[in-house]
CSV table of C-alpha atoms in Angstrom, one decimal:
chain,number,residue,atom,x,y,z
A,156,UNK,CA,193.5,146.7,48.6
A,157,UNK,CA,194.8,150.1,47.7
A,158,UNK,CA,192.3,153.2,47.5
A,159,UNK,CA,192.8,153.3,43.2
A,160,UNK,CA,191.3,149.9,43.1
A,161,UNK,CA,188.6,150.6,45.9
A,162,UNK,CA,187.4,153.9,44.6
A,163,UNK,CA,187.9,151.9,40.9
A,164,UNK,CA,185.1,149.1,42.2
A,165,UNK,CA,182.4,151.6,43.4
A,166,UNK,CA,182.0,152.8,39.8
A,167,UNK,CA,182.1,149.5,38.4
A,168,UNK,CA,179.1,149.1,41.4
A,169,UNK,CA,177.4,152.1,40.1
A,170,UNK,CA,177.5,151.5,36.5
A,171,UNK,CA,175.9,147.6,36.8
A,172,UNK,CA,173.5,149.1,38.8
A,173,UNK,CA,172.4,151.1,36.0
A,174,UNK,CA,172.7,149.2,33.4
A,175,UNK,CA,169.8,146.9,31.6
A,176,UNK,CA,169.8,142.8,32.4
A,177,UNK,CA,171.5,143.0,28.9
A,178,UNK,CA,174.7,144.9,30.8
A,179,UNK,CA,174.3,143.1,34.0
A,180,UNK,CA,175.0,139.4,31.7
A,181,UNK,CA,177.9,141.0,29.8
A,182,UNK,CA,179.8,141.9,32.7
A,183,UNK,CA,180.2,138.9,34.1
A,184,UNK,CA,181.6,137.5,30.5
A,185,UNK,CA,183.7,141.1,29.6
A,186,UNK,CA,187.3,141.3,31.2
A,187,UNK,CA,187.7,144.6,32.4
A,188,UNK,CA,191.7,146.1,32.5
A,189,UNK,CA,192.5,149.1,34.5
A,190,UNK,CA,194.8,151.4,32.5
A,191,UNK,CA,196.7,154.4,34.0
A,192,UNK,CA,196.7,157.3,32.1
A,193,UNK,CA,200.3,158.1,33.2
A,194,UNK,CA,203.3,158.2,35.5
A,195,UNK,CA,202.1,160.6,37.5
A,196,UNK,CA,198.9,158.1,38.4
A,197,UNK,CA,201.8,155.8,40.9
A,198,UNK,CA,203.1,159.4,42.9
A,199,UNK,CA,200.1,158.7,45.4
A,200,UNK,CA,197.2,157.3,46.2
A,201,UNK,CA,195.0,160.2,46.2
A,202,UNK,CA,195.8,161.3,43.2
A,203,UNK,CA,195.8,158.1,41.7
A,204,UNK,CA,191.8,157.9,42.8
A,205,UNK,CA,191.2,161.6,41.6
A,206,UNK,CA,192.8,160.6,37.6
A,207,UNK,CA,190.0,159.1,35.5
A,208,UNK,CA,190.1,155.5,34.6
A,209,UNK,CA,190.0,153.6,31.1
A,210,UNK,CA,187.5,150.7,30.7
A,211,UNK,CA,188.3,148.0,27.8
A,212,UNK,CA,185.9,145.8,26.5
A,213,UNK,CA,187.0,142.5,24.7
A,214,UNK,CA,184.7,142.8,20.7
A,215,UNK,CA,184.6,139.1,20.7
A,216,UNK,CA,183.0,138.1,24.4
A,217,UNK,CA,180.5,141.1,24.1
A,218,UNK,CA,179.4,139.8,20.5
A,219,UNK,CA,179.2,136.6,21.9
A,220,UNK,CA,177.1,138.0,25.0
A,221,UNK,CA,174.5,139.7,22.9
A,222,UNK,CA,174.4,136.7,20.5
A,223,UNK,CA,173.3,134.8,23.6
A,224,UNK,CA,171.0,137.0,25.3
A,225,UNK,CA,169.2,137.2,21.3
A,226,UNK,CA,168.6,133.8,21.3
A,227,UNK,CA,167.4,133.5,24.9
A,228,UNK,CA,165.0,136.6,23.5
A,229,UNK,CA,163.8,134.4,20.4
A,230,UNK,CA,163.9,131.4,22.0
A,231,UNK,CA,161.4,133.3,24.7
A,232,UNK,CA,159.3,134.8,21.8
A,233,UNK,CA,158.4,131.5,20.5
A,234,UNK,CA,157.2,129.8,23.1
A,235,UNK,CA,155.1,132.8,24.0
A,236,UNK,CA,153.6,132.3,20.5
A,237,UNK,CA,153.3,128.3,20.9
A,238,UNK,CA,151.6,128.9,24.4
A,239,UNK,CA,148.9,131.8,22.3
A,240,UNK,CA,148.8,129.5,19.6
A,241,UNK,CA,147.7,126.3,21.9
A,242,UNK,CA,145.5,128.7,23.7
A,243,UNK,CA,143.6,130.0,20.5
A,244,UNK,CA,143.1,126.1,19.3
A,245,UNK,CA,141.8,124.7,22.6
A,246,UNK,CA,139.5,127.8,22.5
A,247,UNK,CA,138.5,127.0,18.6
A,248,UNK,CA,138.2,123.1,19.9
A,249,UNK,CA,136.3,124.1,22.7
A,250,UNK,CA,133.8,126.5,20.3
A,251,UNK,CA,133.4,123.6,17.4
A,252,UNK,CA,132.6,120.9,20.0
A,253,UNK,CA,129.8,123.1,21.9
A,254,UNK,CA,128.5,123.3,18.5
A,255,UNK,CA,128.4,120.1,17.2
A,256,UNK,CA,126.6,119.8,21.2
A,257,UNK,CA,124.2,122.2,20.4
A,258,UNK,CA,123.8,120.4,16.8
A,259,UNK,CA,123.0,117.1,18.6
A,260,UNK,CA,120.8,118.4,20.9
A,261,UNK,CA,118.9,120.0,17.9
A,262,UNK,CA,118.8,116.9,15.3
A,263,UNK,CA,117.6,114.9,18.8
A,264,UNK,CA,114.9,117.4,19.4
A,265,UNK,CA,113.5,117.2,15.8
A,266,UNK,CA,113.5,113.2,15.2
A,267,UNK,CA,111.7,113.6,18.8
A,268,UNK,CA,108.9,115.7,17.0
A,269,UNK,CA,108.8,113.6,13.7
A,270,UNK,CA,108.7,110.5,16.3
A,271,UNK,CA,105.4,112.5,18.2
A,272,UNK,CA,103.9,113.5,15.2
A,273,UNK,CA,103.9,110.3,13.4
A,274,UNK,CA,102.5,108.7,16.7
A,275,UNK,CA,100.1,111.6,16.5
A,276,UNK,CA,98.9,110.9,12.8
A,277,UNK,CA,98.8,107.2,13.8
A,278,UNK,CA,96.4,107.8,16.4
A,279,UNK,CA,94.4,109.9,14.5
A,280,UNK,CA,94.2,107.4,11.4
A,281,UNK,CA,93.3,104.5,14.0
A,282,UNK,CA,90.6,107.1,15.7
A,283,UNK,CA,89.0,108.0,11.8
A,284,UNK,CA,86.9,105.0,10.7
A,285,UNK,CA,88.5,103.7,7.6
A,286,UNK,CA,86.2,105.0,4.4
A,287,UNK,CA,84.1,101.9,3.0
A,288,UNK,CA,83.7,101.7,-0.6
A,289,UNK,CA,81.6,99.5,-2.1
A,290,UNK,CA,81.8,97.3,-5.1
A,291,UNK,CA,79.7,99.1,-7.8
A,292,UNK,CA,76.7,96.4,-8.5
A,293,UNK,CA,73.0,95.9,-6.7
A,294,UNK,CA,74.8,94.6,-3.6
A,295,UNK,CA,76.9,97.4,-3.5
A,296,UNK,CA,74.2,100.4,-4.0
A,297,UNK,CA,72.0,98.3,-1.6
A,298,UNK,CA,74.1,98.6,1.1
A,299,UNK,CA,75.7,101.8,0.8
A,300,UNK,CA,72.2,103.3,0.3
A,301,UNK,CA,71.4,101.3,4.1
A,302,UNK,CA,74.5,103.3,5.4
A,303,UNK,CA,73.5,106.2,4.4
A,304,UNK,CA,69.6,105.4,5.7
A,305,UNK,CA,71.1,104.3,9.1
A,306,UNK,CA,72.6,108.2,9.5
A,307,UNK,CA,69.4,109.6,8.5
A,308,UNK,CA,67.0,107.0,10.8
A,309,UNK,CA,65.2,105.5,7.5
A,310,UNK,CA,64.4,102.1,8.1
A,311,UNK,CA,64.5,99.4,5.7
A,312,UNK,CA,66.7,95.9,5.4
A,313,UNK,CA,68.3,94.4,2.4
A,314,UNK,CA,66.0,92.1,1.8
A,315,UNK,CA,62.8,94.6,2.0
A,316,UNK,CA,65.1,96.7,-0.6
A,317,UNK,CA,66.1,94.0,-2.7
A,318,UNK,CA,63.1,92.1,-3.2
A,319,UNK,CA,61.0,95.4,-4.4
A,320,UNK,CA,64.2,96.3,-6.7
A,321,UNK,CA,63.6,92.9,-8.6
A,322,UNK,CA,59.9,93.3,-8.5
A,323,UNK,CA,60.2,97.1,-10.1
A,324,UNK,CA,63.3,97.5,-12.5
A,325,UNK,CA,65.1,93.9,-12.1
A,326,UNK,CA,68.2,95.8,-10.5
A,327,UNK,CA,68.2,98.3,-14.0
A,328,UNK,CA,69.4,101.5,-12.5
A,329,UNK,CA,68.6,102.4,-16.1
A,330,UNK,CA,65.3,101.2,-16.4
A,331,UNK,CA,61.9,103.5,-17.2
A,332,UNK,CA,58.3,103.4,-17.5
A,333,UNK,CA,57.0,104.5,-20.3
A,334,UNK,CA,53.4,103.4,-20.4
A,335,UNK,CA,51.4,103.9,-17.1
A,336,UNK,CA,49.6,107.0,-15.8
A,337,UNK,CA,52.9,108.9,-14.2
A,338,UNK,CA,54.5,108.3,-17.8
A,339,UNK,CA,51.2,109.9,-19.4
A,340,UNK,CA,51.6,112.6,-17.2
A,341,UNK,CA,54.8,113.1,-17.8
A,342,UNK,CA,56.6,112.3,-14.5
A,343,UNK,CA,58.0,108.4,-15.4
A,344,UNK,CA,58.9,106.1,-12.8
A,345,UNK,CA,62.8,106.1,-13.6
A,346,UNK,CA,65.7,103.8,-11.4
A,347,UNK,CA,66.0,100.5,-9.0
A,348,UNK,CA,62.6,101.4,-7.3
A,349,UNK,CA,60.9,103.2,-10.4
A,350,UNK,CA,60.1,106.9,-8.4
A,351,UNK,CA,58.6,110.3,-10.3
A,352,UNK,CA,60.9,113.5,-10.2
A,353,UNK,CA,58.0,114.8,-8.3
A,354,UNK,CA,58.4,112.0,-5.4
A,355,UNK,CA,62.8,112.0,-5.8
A,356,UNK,CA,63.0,115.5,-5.6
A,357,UNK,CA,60.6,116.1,-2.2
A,358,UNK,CA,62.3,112.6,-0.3
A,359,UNK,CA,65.7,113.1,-1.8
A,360,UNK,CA,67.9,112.9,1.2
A,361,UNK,CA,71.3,115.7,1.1
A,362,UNK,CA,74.8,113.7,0.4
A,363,UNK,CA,73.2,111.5,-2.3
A,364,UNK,CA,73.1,112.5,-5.9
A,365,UNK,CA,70.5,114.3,-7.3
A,366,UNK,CA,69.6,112.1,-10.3
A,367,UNK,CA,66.6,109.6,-10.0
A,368,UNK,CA,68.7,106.9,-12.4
A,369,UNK,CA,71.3,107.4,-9.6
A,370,UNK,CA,71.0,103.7,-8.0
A,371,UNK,CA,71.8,104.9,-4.5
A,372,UNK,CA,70.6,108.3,-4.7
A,373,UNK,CA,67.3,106.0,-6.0
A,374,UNK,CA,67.4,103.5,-3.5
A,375,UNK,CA,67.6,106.4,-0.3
A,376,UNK,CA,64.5,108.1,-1.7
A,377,UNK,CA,62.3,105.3,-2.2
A,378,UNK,CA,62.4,104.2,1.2
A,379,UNK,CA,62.6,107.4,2.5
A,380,UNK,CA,59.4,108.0,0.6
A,381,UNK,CA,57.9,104.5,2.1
A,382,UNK,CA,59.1,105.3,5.1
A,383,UNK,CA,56.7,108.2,5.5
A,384,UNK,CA,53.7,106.0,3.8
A,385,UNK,CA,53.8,102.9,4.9
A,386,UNK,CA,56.2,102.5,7.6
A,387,UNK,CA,59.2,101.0,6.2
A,388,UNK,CA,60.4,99.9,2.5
A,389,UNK,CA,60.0,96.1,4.1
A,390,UNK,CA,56.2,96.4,4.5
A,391,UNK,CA,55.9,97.5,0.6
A,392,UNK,CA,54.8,94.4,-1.3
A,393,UNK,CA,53.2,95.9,-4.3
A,394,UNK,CA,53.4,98.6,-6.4
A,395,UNK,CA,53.5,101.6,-4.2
């Protein structure tokens, strides 16, 4: 190889080596002609090394390099897009389904505390004695006046009640004495077991009513009242 072409080959080195990857791919596509600038360049070699050297570039292959290296560039571009985009929905997948976790856990955690709470109330209903009522007649005073006596330690049965009921108003919770000494002296016997306001008010006994033609409210007095005197309302055979 003659010194032109050597010395020729070290710039073409140097200028590759400077060039971006953009130069680098269009010189191996770009044909390259060595043009003398004249005669004189064939005299000798040395001076044919020391003349500067003319460089042509074919327009068609270096449009065609840069249209390839653009498309490399885009094509490059959208996958680095496609791989953010992926990233950012596995992230936003990731995010929704520790939420609907966290959700789960939380609708869990409240039917568990409605389930312990109903137990809870359950319990508590089966602990509290179920409220009695009673049907509202002579059998029905009679023995809710007896539960209310059994809380207050007043003795008397039904029958001890009953039978002095019949004997003194005929089961009237209405019924009034008008005509004996108490009614003369202006105190009545009033209710089941005919007692003064005198007698109701000092034996009354609190939760009932405070009204002598109350039956139970009546029916508590009275044998609280023969309680005291005579023992119990069962030993009362008479007027008393």
């Amino acid at each position: 190889m003659s010194a032109f072409n050597t010395a020729a080959l070290r710039r073409l080195r140097s200028r590759k080596a400077a060039v971006t990857g953009v130069a680098v791919a269009a010189s191996a596509a770009v044909a390259l002609t060595l043009a003398p600038g004249d005669a004189e360049a064939e005299t000798t070699t040395e001076v044919a090394a020391a003349a500067p050297v003319a460089w042509k570039v074919n327009p068609e292959q270096a449009a065609q390099v840069r249209e390839s290296i653009s498309t490399q560039q885009t094509a490059f571009e959208a996958q680095f897009k496609a791989a953010q985009a992926k990233k950012k929905a596995e992230a936003a997948a990731a995010k929704k389904a520790e939420a609907a976790k966290k959700a789960a856990a939380a609708k869990k955690a409240a039917e568990k505390r409605a389930a312990e709470k109903a137990a809870a109330d359950r319990s508590a209903r089966a602990a509290k004695p179920a409220k009695v009522t009673y049907p509202n007649n002579l059998d029905g005073w009679i023995r809710e006046a007896m539960s209310i006596m059994k809380k207050h330690d007043i003795p008397g049965s039904y029958e001890g009640i009953h039978r002095n009921i019949m004997r003194e108003s005929s089961g009237d919770p209405r019924a009034i004495n008008n005509w004996d000494i108490n009614a003369i002296n202006g105190v009545p016997s009033k209710g089941l077991l005919q007692v003064i306001k005198p007698t109701f008010d000092f034996y009354h006994v609190p939760g009932t009513k405070k009204d002598q033609y109350d039956p139970v409210a009546n029916i508590v007095a009275a044998c609280n009242y023969a309680a005291d005197k005579y023992g119990s309302m069962d030993n009362v055979n008479s007027a008393y």
